[in-house]
PDB file of C-alpha atoms in Angstrom:
ATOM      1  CA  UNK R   1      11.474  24.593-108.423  1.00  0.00           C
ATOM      2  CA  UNK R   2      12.696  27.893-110.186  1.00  0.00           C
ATOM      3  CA  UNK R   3      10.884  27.128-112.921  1.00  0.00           C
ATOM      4  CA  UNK R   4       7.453  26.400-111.169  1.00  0.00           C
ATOM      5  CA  UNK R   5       7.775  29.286-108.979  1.00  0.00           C
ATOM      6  CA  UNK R   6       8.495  32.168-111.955  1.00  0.00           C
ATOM      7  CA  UNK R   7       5.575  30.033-114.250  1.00  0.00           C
ATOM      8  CA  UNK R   8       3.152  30.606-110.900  1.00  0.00           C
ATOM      9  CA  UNK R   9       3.969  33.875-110.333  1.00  0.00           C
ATOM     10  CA  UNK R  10       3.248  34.773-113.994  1.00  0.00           C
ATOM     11  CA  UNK R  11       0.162  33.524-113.776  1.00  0.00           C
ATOM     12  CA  UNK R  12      -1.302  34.951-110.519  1.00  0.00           C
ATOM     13  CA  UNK R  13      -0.366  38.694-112.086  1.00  0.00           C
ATOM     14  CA  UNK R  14      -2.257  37.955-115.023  1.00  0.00           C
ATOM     15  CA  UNK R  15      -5.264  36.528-112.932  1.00  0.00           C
ATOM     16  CA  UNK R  16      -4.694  39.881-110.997  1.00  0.00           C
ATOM     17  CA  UNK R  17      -4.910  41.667-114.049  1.00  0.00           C
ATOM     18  CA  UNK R  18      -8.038  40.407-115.622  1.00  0.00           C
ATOM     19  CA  UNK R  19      -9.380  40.806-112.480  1.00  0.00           C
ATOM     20  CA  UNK R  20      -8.974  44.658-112.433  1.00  0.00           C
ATOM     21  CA  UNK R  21     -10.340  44.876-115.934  1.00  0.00           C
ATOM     22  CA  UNK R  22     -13.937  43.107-115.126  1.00  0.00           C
ATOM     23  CA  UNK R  23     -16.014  45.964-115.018  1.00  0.00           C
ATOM     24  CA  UNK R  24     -13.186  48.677-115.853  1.00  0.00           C
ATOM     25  CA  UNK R  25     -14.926  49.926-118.573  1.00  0.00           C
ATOM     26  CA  UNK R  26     -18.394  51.854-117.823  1.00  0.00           C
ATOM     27  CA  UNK R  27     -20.386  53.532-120.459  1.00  0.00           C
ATOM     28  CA  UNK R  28     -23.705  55.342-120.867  1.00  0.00           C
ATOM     29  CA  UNK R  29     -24.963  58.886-121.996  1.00  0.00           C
ATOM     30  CA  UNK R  30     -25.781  56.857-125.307  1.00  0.00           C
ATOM     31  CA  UNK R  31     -27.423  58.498-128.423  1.00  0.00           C
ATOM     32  CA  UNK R  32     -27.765  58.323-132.040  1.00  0.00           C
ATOM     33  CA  UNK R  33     -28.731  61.739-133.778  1.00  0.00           C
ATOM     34  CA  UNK R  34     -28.423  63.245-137.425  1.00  0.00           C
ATOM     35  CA  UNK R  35     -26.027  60.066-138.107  1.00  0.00           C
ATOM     36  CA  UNK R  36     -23.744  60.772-135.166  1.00  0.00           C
ATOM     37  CA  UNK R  37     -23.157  58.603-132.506  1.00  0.00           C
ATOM     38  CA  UNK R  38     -22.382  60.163-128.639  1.00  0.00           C
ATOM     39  CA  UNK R  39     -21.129  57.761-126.057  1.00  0.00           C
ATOM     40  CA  UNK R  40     -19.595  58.739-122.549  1.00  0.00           C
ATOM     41  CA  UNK R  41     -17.161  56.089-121.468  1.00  0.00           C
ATOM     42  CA  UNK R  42     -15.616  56.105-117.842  1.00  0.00           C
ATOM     43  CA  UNK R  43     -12.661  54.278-116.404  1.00  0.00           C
ATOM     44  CA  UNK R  44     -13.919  52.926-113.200  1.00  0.00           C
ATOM     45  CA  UNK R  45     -10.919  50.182-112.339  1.00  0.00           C
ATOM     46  CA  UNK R  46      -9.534  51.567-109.344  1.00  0.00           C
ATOM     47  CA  UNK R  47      -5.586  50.819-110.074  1.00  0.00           C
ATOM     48  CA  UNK R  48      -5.074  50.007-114.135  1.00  0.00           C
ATOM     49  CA  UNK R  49      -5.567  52.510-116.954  1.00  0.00           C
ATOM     50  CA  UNK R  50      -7.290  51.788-120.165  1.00  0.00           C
ATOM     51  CA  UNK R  51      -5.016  52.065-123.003  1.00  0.00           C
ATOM     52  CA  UNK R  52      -5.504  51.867-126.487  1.00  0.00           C
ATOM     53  CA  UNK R  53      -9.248  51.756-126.460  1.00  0.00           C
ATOM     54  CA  UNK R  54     -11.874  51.102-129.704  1.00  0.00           C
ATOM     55  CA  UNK R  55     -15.633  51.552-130.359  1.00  0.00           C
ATOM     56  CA  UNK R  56     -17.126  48.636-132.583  1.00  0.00           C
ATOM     57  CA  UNK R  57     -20.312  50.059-134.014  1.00  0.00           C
ATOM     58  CA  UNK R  58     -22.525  47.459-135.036  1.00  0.00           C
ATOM     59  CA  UNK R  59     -25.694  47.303-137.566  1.00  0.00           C
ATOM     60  CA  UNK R  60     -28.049  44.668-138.645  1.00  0.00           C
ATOM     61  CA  UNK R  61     -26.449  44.372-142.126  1.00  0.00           C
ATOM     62  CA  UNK R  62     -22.649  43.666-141.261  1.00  0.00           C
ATOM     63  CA  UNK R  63     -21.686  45.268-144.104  1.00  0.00           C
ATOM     64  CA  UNK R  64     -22.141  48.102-142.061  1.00  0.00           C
ATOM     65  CA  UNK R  65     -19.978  47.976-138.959  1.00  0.00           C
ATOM     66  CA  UNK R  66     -17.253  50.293-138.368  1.00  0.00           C
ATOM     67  CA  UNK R  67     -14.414  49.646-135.703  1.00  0.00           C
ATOM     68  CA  UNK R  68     -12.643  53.058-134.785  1.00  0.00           C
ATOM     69  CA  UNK R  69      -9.713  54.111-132.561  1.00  0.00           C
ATOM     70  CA  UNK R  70     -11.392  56.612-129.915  1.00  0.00           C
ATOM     71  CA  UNK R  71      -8.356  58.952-129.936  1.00  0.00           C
ATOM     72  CA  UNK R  72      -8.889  59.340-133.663  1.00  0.00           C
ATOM     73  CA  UNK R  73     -11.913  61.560-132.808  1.00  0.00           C
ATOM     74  CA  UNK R  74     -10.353  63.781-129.675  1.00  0.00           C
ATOM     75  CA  UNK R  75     -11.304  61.394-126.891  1.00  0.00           C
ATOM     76  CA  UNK R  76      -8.886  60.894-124.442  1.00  0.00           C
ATOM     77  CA  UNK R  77      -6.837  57.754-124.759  1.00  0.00           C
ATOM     78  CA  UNK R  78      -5.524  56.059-122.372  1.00  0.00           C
ATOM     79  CA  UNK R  79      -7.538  56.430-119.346  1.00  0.00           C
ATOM     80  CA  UNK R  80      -6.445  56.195-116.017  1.00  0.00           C
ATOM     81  CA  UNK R  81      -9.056  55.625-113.536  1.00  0.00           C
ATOM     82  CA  UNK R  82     -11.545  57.671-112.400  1.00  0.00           C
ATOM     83  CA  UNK R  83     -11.518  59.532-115.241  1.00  0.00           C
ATOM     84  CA  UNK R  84     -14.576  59.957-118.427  1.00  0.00           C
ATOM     85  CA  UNK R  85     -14.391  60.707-122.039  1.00  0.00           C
ATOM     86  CA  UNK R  86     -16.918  61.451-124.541  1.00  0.00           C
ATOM     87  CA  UNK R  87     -16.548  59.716-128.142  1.00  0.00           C
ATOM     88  CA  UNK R  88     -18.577  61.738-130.545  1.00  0.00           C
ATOM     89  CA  UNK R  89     -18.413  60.210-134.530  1.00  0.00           C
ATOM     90  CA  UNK R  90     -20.513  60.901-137.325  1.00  0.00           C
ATOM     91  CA  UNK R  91     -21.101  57.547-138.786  1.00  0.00           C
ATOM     92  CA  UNK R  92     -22.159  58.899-142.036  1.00  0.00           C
ATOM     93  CA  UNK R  93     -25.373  57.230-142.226  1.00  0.00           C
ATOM     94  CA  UNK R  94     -28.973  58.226-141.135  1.00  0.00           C
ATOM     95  CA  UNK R  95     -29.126  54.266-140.036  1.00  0.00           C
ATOM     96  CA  UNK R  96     -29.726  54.065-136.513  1.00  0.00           C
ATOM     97  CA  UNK R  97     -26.878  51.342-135.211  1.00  0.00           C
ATOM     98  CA  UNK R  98     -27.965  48.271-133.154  1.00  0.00           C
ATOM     99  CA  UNK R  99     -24.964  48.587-130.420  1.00  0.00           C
ATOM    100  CA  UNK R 100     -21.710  50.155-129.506  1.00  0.00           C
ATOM    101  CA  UNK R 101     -18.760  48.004-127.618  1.00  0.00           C
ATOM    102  CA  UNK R 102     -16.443  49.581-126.278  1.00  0.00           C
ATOM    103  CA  UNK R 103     -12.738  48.009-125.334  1.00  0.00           C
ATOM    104  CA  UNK R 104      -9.210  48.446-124.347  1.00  0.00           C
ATOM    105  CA  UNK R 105      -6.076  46.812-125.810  1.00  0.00           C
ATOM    106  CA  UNK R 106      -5.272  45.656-122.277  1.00  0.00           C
ATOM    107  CA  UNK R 107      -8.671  44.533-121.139  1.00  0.00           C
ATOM    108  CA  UNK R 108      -9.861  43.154-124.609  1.00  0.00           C
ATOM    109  CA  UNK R 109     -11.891  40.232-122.585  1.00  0.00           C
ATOM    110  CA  UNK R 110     -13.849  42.203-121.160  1.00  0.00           C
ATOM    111  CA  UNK R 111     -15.931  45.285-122.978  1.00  0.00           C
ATOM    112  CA  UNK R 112     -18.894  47.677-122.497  1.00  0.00           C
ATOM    113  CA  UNK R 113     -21.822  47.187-124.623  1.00  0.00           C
ATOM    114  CA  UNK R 114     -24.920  49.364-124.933  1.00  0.00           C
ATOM    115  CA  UNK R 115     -27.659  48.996-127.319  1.00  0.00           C
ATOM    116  CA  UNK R 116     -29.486  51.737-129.250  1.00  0.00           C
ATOM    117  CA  UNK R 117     -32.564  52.326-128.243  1.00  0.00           C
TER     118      UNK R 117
END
C-alpha cells in the first residue's frame, strides 16, 4: 500500500507538471534581417519558471541548423512567469531560416515554433 501510494503520488505531480508547461512557452515578434534572427519569447505558465531554455534554428539543408543556449546571447534565463525576453543572434548567414523552436529543459515536450515568413 506504501508503495502504490508514493508510485501514485509521483505520478499525479508529474501529470501536474506537464500540465503547467502546455502552452508555457509563447513567442512572436519574429524576424530575420542582415543574417540575424530576433525572437521575443514570453513565459506565460502562471506557477512554473522556464529554466534552461534553447532556440533550434532550422533550414532546408540540415546541414545548416544551429541549436543555441538563449543565455549565451544576454537573454534572460530562467524565466519565471509573466515575464519576456528577446533572443537576438546573428546566424552568420544571409539564408533566411525555415523556423525557430523554442524550449525549456523542464518543459522539453512541449515547445514554441514559428516559421519565417
Amino acid at each position: 500500500a506504501t508503495w502504490a501510494t508514493t508510485f501514485t503520488a509521483g505520478k499525479v505531480e508529474e501529470a501536474n507538471v506537464g500540465a503547467e508547461c502546455i502552452g508555457a512557452i509563447d513567442i512572436s515578434s519574429l524576424t530575420f534581417s542582415n543574417a540575424t534572427v530576433s525572437v521575443k519569447i514570453r513565459d506565460v505558465a502562471e506557477r512554473i519558471n522556464l529554466t534552461n531554455i534553447r532556440a533550434s534554428i532550422e533550414y532546408g539543408d540540415a546541414a545548416k541548423n544551429k541549436e543555441i543556449r538563449i543565455s549565451d546571447y544576454n537573454a534572460t534565463d530562467p524565466l519565471s512567469p509573466g515575464t519576456t525576453t528577446w533572443l537576438i543572434y546573428n546566424t552568420g548567414s544571409t539564408t533566411k531560416p525555415q523556423k525557430i523552436e523554442i524550449l525549456a529543459s523542464n518543459c522539453m515536450r512541449y515547445p514554441a515554433t514559428l516559421f519565417f515568413r
